[in-house]
mmCIF file of C-alpha atoms in Angstrom:
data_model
loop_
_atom_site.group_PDB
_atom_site.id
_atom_site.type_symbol
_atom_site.label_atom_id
_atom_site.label_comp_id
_atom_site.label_asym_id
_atom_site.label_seq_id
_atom_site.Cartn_x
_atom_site.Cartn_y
_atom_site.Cartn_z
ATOM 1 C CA UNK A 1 13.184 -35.031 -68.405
ATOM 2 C CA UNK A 2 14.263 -32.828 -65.898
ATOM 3 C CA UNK A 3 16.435 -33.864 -62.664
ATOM 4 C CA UNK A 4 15.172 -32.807 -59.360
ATOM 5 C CA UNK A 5 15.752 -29.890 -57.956
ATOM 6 C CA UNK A 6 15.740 -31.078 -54.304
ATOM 7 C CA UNK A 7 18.067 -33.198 -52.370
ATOM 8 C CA UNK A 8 16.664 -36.599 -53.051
ATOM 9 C CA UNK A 9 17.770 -39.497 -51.451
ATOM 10 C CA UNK A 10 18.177 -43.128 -52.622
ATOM 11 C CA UNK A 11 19.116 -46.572 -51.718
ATOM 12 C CA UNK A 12 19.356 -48.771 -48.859
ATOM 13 C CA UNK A 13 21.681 -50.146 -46.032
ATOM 14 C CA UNK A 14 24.799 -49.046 -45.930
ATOM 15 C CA UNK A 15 24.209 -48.070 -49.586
ATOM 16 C CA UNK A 16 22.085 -44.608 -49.414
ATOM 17 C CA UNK A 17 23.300 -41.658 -50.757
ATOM 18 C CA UNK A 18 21.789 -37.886 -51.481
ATOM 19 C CA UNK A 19 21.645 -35.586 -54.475
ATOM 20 C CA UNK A 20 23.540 -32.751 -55.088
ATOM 21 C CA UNK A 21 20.640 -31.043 -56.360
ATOM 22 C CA UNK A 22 21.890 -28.460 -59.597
ATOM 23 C CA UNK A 23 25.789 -30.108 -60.052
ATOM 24 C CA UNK A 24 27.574 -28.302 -62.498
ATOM 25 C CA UNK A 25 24.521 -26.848 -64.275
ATOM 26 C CA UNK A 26 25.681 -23.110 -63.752
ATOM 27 C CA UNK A 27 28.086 -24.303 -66.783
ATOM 28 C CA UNK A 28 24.805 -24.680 -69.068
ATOM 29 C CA UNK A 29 25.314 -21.230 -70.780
ATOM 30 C CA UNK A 30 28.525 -22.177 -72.226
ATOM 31 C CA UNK A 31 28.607 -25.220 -72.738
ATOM 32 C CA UNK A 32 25.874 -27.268 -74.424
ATOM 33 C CA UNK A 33 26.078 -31.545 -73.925
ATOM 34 C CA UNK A 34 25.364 -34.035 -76.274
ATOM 35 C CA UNK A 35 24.516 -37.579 -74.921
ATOM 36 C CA UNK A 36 26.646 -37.707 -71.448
ATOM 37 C CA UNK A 37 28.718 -41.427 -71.943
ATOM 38 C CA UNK A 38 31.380 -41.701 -69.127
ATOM 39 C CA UNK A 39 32.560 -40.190 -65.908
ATOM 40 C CA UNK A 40 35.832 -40.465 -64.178
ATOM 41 C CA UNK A 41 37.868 -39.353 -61.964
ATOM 42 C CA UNK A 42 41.933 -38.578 -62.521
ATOM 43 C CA UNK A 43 44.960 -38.502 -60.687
ATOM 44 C CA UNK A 44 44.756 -34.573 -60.125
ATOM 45 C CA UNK A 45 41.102 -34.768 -58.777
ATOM 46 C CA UNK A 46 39.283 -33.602 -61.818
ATOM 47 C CA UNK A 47 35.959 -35.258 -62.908
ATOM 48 C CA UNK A 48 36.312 -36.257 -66.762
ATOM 49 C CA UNK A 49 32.925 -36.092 -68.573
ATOM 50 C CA UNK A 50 32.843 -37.500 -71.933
ATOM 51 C CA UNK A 51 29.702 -36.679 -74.134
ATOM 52 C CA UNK A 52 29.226 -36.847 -78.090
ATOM 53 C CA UNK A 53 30.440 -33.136 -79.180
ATOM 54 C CA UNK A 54 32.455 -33.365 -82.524
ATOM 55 C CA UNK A 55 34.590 -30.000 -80.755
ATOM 56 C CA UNK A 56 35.094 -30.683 -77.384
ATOM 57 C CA UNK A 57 34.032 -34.531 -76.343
ATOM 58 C CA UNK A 58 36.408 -34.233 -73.168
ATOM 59 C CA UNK A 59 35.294 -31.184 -70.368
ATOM 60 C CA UNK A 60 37.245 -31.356 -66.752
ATOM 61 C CA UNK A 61 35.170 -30.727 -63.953
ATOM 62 C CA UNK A 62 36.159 -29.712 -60.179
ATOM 63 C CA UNK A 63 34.195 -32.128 -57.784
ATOM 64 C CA UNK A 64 32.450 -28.896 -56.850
ATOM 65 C CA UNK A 65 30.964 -28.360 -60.686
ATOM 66 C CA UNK A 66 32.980 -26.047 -61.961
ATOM 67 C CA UNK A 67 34.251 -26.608 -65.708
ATOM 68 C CA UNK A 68 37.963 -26.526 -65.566
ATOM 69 C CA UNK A 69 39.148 -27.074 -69.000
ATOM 70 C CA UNK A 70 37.649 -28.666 -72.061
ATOM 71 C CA UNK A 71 38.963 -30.115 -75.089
ATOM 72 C CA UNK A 72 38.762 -32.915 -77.676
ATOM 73 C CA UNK A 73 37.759 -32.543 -82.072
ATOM 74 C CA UNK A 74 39.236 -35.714 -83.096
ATOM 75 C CA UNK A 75 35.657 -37.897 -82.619
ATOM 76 C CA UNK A 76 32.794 -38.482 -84.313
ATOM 77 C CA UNK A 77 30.545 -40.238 -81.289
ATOM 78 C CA UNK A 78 32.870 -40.443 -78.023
ATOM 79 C CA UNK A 79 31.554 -43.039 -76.213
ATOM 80 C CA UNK A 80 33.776 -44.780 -73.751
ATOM 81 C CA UNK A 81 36.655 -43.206 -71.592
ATOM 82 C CA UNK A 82 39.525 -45.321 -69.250
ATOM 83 C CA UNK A 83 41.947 -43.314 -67.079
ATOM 84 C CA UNK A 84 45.197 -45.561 -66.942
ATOM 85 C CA UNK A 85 47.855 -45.386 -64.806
ATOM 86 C CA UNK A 86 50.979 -46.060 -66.511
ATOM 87 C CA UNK A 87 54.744 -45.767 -65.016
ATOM 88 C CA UNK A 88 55.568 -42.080 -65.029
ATOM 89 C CA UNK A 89 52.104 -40.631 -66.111
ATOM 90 C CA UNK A 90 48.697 -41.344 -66.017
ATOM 91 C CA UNK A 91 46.780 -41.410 -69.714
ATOM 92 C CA UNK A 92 43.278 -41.535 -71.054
ATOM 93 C CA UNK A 93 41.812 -44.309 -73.765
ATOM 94 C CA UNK A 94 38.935 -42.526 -75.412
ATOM 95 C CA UNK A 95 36.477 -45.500 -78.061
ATOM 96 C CA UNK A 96 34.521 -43.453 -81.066
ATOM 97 C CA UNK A 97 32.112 -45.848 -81.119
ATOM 98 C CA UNK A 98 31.108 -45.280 -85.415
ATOM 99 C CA UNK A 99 31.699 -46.899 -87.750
ATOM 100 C CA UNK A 100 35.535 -47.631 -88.365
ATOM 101 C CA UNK A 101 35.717 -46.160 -84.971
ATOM 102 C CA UNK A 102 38.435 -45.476 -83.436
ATOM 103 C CA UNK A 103 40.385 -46.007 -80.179
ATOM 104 C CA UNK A 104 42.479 -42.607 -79.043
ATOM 105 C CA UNK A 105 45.339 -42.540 -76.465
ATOM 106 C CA UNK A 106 46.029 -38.689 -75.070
ATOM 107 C CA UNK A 107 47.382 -37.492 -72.386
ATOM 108 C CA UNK A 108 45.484 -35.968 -69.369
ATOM 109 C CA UNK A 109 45.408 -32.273 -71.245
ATOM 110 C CA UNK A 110 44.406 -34.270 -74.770
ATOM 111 C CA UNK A 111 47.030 -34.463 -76.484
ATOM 112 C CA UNK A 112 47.487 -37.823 -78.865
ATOM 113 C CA UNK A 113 49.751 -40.674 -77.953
ATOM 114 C CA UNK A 114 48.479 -43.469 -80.065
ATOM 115 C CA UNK A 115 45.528 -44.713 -82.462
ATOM 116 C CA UNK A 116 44.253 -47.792 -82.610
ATOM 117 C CA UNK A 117 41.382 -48.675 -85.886
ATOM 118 C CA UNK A 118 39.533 -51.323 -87.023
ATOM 119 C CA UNK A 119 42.187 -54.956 -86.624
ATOM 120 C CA UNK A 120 41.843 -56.139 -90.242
ATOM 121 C CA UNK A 121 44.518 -58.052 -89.751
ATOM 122 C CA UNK A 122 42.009 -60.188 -87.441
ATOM 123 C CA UNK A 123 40.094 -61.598 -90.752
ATOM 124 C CA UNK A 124 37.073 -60.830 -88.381
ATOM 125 C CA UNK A 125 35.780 -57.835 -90.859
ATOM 126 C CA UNK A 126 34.717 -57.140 -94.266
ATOM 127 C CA UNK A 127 35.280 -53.631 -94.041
ATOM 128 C CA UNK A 128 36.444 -51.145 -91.696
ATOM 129 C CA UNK A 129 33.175 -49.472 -90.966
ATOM 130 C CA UNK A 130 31.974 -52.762 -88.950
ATOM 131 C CA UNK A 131 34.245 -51.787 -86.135
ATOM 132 C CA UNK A 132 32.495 -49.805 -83.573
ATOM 133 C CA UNK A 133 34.124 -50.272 -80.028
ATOM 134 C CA UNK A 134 32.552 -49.289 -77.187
ATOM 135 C CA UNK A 135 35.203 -49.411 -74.217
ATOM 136 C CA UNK A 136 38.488 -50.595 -73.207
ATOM 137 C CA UNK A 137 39.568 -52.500 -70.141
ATOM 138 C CA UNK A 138 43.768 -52.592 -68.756
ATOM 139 C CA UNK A 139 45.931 -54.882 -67.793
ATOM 140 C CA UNK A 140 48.619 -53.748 -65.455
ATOM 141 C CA UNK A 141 51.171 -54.955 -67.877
ATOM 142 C CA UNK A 142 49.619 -52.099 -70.563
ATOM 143 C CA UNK A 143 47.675 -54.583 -72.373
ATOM 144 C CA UNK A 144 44.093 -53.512 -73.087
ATOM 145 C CA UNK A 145 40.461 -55.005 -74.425
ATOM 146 C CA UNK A 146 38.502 -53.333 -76.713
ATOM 147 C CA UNK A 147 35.018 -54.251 -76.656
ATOM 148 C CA UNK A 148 33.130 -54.220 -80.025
ATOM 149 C CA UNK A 149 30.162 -53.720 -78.538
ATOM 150 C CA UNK A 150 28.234 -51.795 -81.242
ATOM 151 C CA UNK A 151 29.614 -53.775 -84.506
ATOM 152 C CA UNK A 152 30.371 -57.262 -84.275
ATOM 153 C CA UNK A 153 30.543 -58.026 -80.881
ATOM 154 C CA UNK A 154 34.143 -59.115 -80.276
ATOM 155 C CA UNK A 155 36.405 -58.701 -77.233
ATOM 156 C CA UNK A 156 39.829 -58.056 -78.834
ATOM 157 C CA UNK A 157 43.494 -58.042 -76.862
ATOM 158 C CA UNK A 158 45.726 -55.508 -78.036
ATOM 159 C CA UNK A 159 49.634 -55.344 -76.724
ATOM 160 C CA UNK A 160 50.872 -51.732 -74.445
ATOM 161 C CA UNK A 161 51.783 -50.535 -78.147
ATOM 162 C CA UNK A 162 48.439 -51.126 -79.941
ATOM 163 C CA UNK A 163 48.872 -54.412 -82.084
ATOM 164 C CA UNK A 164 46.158 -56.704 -82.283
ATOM 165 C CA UNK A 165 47.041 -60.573 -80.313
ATOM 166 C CA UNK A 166 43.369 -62.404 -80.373
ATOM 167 C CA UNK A 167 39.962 -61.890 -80.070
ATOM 168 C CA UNK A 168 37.028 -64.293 -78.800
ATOM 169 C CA UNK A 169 33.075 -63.320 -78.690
ATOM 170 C CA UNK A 170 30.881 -62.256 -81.144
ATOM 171 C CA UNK A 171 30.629 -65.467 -83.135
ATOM 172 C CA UNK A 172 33.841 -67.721 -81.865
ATOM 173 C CA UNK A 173 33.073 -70.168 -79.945
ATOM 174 C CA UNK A 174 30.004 -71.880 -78.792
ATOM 175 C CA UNK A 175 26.943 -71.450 -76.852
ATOM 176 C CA UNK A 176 27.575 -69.068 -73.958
ATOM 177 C CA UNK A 177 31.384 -68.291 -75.142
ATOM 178 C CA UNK A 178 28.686 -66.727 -77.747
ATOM 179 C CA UNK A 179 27.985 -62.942 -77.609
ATOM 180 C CA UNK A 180 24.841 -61.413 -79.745
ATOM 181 C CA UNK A 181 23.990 -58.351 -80.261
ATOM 182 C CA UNK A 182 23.648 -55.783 -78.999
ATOM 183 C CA UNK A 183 26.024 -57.650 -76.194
ATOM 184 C CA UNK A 184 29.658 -56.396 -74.868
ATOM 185 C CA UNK A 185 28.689 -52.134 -73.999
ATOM 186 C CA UNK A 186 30.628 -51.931 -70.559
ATOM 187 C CA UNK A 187 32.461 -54.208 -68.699
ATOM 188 C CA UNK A 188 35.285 -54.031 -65.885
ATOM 189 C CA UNK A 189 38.405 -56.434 -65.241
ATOM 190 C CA UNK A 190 38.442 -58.580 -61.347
ATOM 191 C CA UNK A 191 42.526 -58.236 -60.345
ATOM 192 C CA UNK A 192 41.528 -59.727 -56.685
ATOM 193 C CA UNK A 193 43.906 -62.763 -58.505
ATOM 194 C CA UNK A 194 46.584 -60.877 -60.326
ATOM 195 C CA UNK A 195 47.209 -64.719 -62.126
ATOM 196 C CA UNK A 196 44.069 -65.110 -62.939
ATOM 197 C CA UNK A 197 42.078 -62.079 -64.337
ATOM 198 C CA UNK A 198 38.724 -62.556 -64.609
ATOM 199 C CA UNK A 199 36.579 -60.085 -67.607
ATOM 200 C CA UNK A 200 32.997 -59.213 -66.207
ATOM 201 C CA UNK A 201 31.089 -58.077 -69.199
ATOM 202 C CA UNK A 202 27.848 -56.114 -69.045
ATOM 203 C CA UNK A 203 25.785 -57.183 -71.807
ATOM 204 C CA UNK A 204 22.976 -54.148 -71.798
ATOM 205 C CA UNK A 205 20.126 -55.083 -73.625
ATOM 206 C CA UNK A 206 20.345 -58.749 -73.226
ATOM 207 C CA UNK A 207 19.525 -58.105 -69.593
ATOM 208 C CA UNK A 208 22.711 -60.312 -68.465
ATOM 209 C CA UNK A 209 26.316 -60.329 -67.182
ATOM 210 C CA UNK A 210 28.915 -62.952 -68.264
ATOM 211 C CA UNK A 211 32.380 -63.578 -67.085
ATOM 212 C CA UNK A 212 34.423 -64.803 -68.809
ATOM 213 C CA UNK A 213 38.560 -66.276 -68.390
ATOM 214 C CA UNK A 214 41.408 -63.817 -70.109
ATOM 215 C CA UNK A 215 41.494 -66.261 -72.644
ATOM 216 C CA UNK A 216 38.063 -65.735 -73.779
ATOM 217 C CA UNK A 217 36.982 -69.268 -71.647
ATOM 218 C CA UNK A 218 33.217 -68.621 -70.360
ATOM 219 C CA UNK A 219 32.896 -69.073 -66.473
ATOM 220 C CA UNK A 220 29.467 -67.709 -66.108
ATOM 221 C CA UNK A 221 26.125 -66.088 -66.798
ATOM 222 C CA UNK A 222 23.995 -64.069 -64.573
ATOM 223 C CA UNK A 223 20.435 -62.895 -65.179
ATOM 224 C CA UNK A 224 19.126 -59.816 -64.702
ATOM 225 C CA UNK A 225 16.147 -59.225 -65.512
ATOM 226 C CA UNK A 226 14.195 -55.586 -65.300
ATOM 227 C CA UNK A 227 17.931 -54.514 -65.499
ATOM 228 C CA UNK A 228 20.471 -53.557 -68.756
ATOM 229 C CA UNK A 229 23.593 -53.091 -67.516
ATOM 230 C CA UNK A 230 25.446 -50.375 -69.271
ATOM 231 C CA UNK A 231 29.061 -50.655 -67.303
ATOM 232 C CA UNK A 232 30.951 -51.410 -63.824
ATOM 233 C CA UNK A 233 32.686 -49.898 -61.392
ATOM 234 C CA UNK A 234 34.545 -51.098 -58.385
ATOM 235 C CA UNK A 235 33.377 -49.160 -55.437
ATOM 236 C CA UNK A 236 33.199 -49.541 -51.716
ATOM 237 C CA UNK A 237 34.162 -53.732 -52.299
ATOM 238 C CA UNK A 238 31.297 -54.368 -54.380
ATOM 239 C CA UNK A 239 30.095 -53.919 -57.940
ATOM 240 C CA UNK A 240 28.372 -50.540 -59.024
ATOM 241 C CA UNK A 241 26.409 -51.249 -62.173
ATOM 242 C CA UNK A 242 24.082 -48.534 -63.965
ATOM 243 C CA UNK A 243 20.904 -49.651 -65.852
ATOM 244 C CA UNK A 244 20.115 -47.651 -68.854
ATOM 245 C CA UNK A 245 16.485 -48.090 -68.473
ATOM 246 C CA UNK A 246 13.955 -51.302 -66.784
ATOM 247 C CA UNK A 247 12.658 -52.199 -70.509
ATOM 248 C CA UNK A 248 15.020 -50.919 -73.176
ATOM 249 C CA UNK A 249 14.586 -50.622 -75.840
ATOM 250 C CA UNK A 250 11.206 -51.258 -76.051
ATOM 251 C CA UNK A 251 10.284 -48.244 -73.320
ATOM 252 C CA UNK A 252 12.688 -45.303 -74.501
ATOM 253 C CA UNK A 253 11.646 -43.535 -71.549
ATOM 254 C CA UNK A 254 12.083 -46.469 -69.000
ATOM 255 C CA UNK A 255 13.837 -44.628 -66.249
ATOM 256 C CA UNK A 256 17.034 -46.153 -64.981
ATOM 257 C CA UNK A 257 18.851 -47.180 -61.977
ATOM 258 C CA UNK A 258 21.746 -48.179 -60.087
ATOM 259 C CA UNK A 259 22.277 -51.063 -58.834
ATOM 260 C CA UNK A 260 25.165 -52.671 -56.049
ATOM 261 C CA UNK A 261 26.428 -55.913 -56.281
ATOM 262 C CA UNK A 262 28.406 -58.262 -54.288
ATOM 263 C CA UNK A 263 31.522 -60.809 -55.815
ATOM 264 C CA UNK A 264 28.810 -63.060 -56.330
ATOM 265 C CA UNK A 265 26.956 -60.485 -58.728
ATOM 266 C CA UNK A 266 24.115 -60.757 -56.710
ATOM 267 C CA UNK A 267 22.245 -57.487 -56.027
ATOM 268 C CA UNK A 268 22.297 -55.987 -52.144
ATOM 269 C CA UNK A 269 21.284 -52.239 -52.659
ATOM 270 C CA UNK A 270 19.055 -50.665 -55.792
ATOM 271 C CA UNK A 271 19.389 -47.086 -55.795
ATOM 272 C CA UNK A 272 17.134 -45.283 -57.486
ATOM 273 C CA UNK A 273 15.087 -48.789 -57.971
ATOM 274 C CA UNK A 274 13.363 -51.483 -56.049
ATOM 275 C CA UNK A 275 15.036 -53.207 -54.000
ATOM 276 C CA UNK A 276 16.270 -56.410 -55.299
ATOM 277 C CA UNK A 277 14.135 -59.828 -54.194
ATOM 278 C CA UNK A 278 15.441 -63.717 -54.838
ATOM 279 C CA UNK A 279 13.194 -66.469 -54.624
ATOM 280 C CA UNK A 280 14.064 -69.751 -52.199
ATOM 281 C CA UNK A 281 15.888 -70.878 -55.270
ATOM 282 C CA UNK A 282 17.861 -68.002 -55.776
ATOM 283 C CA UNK A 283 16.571 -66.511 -58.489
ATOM 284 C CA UNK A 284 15.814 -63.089 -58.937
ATOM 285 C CA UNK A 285 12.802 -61.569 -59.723
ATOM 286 C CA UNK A 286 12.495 -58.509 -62.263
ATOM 287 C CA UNK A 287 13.765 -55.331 -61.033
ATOM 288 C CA UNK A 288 12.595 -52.121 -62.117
ATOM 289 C CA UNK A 289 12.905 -48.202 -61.015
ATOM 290 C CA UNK A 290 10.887 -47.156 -58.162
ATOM 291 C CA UNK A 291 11.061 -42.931 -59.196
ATOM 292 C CA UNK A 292 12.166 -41.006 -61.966
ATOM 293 C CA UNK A 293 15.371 -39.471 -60.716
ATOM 294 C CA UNK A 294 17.210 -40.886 -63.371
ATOM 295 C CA UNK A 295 16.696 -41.005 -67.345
ATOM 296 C CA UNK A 296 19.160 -43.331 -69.356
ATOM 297 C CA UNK A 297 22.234 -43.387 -66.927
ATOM 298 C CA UNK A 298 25.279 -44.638 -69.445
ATOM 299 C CA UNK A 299 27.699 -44.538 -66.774
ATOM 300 C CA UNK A 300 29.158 -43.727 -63.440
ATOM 301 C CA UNK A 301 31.920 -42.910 -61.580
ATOM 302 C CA UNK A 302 33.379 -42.135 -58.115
ATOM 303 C CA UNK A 303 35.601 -39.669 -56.385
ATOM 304 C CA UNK A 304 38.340 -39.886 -53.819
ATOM 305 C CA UNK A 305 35.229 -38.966 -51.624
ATOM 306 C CA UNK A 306 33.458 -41.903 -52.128
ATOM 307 C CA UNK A 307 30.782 -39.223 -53.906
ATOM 308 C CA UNK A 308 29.401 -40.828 -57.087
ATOM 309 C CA UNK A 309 28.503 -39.040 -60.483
ATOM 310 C CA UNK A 310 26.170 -40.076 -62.959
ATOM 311 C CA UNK A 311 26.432 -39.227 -66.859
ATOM 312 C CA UNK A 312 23.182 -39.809 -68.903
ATOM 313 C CA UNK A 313 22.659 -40.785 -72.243
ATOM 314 C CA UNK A 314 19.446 -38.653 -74.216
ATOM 315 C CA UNK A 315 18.491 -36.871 -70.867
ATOM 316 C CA UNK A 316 17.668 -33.254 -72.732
ATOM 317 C CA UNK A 317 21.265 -32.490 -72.404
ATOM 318 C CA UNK A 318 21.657 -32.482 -68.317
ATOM 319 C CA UNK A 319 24.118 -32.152 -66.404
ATOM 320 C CA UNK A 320 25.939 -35.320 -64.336
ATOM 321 C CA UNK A 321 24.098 -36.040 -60.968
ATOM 322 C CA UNK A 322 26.003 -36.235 -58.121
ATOM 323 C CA UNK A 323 25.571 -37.894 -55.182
ATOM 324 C CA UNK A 324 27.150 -37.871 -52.058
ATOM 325 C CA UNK A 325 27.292 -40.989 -49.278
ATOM 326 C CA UNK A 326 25.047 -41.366 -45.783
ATOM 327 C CA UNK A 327 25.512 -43.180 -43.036
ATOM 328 C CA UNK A 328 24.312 -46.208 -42.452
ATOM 329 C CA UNK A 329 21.373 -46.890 -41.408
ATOM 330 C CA UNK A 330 19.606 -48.400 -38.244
ATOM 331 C CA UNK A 331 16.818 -51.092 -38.623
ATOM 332 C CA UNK A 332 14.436 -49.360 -36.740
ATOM 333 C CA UNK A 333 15.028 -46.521 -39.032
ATOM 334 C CA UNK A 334 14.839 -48.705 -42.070
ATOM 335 C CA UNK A 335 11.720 -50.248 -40.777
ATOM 336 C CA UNK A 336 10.514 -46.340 -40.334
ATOM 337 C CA UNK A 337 10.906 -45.268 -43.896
ATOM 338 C CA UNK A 338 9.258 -48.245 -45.210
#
């Protein structure tokens, strides 16, 4: 895999955006990426790659590509990365998602507040190594989630100072309060009701989303199939969710898309994909990628800009695309490109 090298451009409606063709790649030389897993951006404007590199998982970015600062030897697989404000400071949660992984609190220059393991006292696990969390989600009152999405599949609620309250998933519960394997990867918290937070779980290779009540109550599941939906951002008013591939696992090399989704989760833009078509019933048929722009995109993020940035997961290495917004566009000139 190799991105393009010219300034592609994807998606529909108001949702169309164009490459940034070479971001960041003059930093290639010196440093070399493992598997790209998250992208954000903090309070002073830097974008925040996370990738698995035992020496430096964390490298700061200026939203023009140039490698700022870099830091980070206390994981063995960095895998998922929240930037929290908190009263006086903003902080990062960065999930080593092997086993007996670990969930790291630094500050914004990496330096370690807190360390949250395995919750034994949970009576969930047999053994530390089990626990292999994949992301955390915040409450504004500093509680967090911690999503075990590569070991047993639990959602557990830890208080602002790291001690474990409940859990629900994995095997709790019944039928859809249910989550198999490989289920919980990414996931993002709906505050439009501050009383009633509502957990919208991307469940990657099961090809669904589920939300579910704070309380680990199931409100929902939503198919999508042709999709595996890696995490969420909120973006624009809508739902940004990035595909690791149209038929993973069995197709390693199944490209990847975005896709953008309304508070109904239903799909109104595909970048980088088909777009998106329901039957009289509602029911949508199986998306897929419609070019090979992308490779395994793990996650995404977006700037002050409204620009977006892609990290990608066994992509040779690369670099984060970037993508900057278009105008919307015109029927007759959507009826033109088609």
């Amino acid at each position: 895999y190799t991105p393009p090298q010219e300034a592609v451009v994807i998606g529909e409606g108001e949702f169309r955006y164009q490459l940034v063709p070479g971001w960041a790649t003059e930093n290639a030389a010196k440093y070399k990426l493992g598997h790209c897993h998250a992208i954000k951006q903090d309070s002073r404007g830097r974008i925040l790659l996370l990738h698995s590199s035992k020496e430096q998982c964390v490298i700061a970015l200026s939203p023009e590509g140039k490698v700022l600062d870099a830091w980070g030897d206390f994981t063995n697989s960095a895998h998922g990365l929240a930037v929290v404000a908190e009263k006086d400071r903003e902080v990062l949660f960065i999930t080593d998602n092997s086993g007996n992984g670990k969930i790291f609190k630094t500050t914004l220059d990496g330096e370690i507040l807190m360390t949250v393991s395995c919750p034994m006292e949970s009576k969930l696990y047999a053994n530390p190594n089990e626990f292999k969390p994949s992301k955390t989600l915040h409450l504004p009152n500093g509680e967090f989630l911690v999503f075990d999405g590569y070991g047993k599949d639990y959602i557990h609620r830890f208080s602002a100072d790291g001690k474990w309250r409940s859990a629900f998933g994995g095997d709790l519960g019944k039928g859809e309060a249910r989550l198999k394997h490989w289920g919980p990867h990414g996931g993002a918290l709906d505050l439009r009701d501050p009383g009633n937070p509502v957990i919208i779980l991307a469940l990657s290779d099961q090809e669904k989303m589920k939300r579910f009540k704070l309380d680990g109550t199931w409100i929902e599941t939503i198919n999508f199939p042709g999709g595996n939906p890696r995490d969420i951002i909120f973006h624009r008013g809508h739902l940004f969710v990035n595909h690791l591939g149209d038929n993973w696992p069995a197709d390693r090399n199944a490209a990847g898309y975005l896709s953008v989704l309304d508070y109904d989760l239903k799909v109104v833009a595909n970048l980088g994909g088909a777009p998106a078509r329901y039957d009289r019933a509602g029911k949508l048929a199986r998306m897929g990628h419609s070019s090979h722009l992308f490779h395994h995109p793990h996650d995404l993020g977006a700037d002050r800009e409204g620009n977006l940035y892609v990290a990608q997961f066994s992509s040779n290495g690369t670099w984060p695309l970037k993508f900057v917004p278009l105008p919307r566009q015109s029927q007759s000139q959507r009826k033109a490109d088609q």
